[in-house]
PDB file of C-alpha atoms in Angstrom:
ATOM      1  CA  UNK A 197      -6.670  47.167 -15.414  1.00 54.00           C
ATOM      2  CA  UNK A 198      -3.442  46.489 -13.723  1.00 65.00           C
ATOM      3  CA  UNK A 199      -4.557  44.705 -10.932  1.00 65.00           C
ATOM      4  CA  UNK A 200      -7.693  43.602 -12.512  1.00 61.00           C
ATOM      5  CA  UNK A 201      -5.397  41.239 -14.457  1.00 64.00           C
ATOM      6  CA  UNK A 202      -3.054  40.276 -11.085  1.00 64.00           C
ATOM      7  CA  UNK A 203      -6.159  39.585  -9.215  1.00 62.00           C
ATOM      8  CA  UNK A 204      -7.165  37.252 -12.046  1.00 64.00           C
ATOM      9  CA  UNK A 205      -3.182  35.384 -12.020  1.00 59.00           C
ATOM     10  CA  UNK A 206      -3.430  35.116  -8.348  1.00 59.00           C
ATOM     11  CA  UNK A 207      -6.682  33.118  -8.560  1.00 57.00           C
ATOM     12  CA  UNK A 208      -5.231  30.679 -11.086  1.00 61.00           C
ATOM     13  CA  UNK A 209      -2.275  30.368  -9.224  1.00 59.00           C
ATOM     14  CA  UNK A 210      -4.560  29.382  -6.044  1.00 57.00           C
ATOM     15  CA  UNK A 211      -6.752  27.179  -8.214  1.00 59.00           C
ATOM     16  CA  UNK A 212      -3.758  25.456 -10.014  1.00 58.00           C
ATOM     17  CA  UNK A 213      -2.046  25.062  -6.448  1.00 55.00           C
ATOM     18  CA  UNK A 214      -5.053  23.212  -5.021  1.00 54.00           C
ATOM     19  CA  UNK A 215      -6.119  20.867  -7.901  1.00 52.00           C
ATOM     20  CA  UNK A 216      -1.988  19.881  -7.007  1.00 48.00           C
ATOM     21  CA  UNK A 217      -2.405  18.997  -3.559  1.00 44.00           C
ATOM     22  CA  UNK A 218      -5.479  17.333  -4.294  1.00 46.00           C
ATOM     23  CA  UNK A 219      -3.889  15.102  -6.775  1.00 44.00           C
ATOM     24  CA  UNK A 220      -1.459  14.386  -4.517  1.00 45.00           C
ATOM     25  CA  UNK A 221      -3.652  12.729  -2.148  1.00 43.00           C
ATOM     26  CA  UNK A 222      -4.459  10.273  -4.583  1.00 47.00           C
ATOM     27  CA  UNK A 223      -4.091   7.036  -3.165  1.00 46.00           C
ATOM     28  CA  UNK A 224      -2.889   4.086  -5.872  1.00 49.00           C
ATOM     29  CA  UNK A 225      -5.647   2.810  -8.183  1.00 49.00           C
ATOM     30  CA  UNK A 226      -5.822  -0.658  -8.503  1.00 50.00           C
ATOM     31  CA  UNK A 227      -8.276  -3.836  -8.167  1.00 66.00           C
ATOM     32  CA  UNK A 228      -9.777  -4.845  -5.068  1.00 86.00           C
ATOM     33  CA  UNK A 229      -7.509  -7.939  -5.115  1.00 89.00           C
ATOM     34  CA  UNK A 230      -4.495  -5.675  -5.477  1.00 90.00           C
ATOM     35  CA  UNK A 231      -5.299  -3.710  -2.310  1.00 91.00           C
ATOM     36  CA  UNK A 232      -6.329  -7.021  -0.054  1.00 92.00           C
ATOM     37  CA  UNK A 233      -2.911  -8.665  -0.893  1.00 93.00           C
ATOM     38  CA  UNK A 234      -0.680  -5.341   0.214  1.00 94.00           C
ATOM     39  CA  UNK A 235      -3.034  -5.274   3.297  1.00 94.00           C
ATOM     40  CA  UNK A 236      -2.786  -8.811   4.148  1.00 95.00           C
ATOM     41  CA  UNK A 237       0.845  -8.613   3.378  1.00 96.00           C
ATOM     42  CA  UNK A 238       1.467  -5.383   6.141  1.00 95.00           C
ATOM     43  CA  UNK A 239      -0.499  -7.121   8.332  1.00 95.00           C
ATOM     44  CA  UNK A 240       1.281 -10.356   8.532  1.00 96.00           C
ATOM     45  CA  UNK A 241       4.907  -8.231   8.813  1.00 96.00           C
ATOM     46  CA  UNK A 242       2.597  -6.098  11.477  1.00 94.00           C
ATOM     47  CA  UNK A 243       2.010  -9.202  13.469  1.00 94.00           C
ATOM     48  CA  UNK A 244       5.202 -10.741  13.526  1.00 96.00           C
ATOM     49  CA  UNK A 245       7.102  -7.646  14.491  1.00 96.00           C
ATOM     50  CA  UNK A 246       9.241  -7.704  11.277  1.00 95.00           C
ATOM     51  CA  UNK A 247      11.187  -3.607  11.472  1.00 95.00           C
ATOM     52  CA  UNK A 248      10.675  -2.395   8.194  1.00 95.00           C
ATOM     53  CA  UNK A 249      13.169   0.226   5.982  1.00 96.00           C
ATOM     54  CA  UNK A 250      11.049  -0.215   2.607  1.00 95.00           C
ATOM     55  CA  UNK A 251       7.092  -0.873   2.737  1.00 94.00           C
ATOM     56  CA  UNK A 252       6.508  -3.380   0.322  1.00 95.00           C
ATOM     57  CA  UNK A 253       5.246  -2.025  -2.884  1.00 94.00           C
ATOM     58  CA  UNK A 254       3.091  -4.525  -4.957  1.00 94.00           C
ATOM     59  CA  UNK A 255       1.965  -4.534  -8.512  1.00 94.00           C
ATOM     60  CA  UNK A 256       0.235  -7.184 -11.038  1.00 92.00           C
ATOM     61  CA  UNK A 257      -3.439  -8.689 -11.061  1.00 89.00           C
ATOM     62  CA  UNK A 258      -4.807 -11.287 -10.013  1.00 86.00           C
ATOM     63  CA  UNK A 259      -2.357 -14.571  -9.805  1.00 87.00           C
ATOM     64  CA  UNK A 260       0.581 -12.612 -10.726  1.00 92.00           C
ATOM     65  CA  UNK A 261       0.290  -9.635  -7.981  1.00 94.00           C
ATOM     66  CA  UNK A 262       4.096  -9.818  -6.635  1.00 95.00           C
ATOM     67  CA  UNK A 263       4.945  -7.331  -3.558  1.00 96.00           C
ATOM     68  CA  UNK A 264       8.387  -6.548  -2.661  1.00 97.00           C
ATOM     69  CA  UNK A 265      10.192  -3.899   0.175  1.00 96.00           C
ATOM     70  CA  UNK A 266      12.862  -4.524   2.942  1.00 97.00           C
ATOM     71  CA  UNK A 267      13.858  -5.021   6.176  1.00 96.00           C
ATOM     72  CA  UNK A 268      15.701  -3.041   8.602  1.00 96.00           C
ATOM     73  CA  UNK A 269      18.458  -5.640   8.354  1.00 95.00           C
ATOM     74  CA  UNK A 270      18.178  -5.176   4.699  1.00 96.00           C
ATOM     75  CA  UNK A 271      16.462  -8.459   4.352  1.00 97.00           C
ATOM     76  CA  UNK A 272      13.825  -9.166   1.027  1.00 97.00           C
ATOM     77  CA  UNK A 273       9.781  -8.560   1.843  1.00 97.00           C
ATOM     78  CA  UNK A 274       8.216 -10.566  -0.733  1.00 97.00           C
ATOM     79  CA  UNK A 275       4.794 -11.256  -0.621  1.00 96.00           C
ATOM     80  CA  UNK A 276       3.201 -13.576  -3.684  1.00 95.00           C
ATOM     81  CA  UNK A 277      -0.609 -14.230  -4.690  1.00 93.00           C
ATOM     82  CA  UNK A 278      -0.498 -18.132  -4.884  1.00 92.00           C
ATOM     83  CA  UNK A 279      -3.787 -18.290  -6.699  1.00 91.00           C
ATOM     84  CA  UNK A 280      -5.202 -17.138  -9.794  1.00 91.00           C
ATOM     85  CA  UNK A 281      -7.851 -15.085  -7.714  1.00 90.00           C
ATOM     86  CA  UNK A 282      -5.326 -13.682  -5.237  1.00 90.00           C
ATOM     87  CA  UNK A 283      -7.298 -15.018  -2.813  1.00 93.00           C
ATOM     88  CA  UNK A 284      -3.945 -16.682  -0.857  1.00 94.00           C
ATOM     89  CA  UNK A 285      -1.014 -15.308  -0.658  1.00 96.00           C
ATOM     90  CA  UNK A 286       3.313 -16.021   0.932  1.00 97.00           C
ATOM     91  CA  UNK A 287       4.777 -13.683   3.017  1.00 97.00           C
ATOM     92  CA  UNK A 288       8.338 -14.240   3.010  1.00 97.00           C
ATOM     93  CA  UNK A 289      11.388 -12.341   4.899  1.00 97.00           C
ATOM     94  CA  UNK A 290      14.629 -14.013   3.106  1.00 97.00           C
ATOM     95  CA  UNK A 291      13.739 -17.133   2.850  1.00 96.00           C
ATOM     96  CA  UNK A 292      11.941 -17.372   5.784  1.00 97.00           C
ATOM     97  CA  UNK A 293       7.792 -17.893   5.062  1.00 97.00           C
ATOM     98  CA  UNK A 294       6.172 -16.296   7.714  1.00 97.00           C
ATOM     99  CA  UNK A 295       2.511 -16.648   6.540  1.00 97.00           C
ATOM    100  CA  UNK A 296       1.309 -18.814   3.153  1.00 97.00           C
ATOM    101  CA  UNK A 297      -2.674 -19.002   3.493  1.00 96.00           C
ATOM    102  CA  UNK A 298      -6.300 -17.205   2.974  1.00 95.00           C
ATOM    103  CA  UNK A 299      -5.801 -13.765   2.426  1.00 94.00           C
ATOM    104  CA  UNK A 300      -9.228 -12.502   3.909  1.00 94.00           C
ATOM    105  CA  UNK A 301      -8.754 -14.615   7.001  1.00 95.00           C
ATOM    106  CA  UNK A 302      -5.450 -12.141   7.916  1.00 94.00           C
ATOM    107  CA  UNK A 303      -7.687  -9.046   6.937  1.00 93.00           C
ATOM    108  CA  UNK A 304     -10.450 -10.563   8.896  1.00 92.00           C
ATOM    109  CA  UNK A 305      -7.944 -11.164  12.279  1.00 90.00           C
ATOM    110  CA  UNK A 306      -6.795  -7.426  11.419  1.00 86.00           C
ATOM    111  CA  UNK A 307     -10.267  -5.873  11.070  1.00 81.00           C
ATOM    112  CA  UNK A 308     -11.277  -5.113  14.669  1.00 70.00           C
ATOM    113  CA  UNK A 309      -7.868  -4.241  16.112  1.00 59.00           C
ATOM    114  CA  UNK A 310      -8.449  -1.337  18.501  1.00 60.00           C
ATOM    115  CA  UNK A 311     -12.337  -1.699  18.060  1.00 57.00           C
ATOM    116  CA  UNK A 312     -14.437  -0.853  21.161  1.00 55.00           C
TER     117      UNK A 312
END
């Protein structure tokens, strides 16, 4: 009965360990619009070379979806839905704006990089 009743705490302890690393891969759930505007927002950083120490993190819905992460130089990432829809959005490093416009237009330029 002995090891009846280890083989049984082994198998939890494998079942327990694997529903962990499967929650763990878990990506954030959000909207749709939540998820564009942190793409659009790496992108933009992506495309203007900007070195970064903190990815921007971004939370809200819809016009009030606010991202925010750092530089190497320890400069402010913010990036800011600028419509109810978060359909545009500012980049900013600082103070310096590096993008304001259509937020599917920089997924859209993004989309087919290293596309046969």
């Amino acid at each position: 009965m002995n090891s009846v009743r280890r083989t049984i705490l082994v198998l939890s302890a494998v079942m327990v360990c694997a529903g962990c690393s499967q929650t763990a891969a878990l990506a954030p759930v959000g909207g749709a619009e939540l998820g564009d505007l942190r793409y659009a927002v790496n992108d933009v950083l992506f495309e203007k070379g900007i070195d970064i120490l903190i990815a921007p993190v971004c939370s809200g819905t819809g016009g009030d979806i606010e991202c925010a992460g750092e530089t190497t130089d320890n400069e402010a990432i913010t990036g800011s839905a600028t419509s109810d829809d978060a359909s545009t959005v500012e980049v900013k490093v600082g103070t310096n704006v590096l993008y304001s416009g259509s937020v599917q237009d920089v997924l859209d330029r993004n989309s087919t990089v290293g596309a046969p």
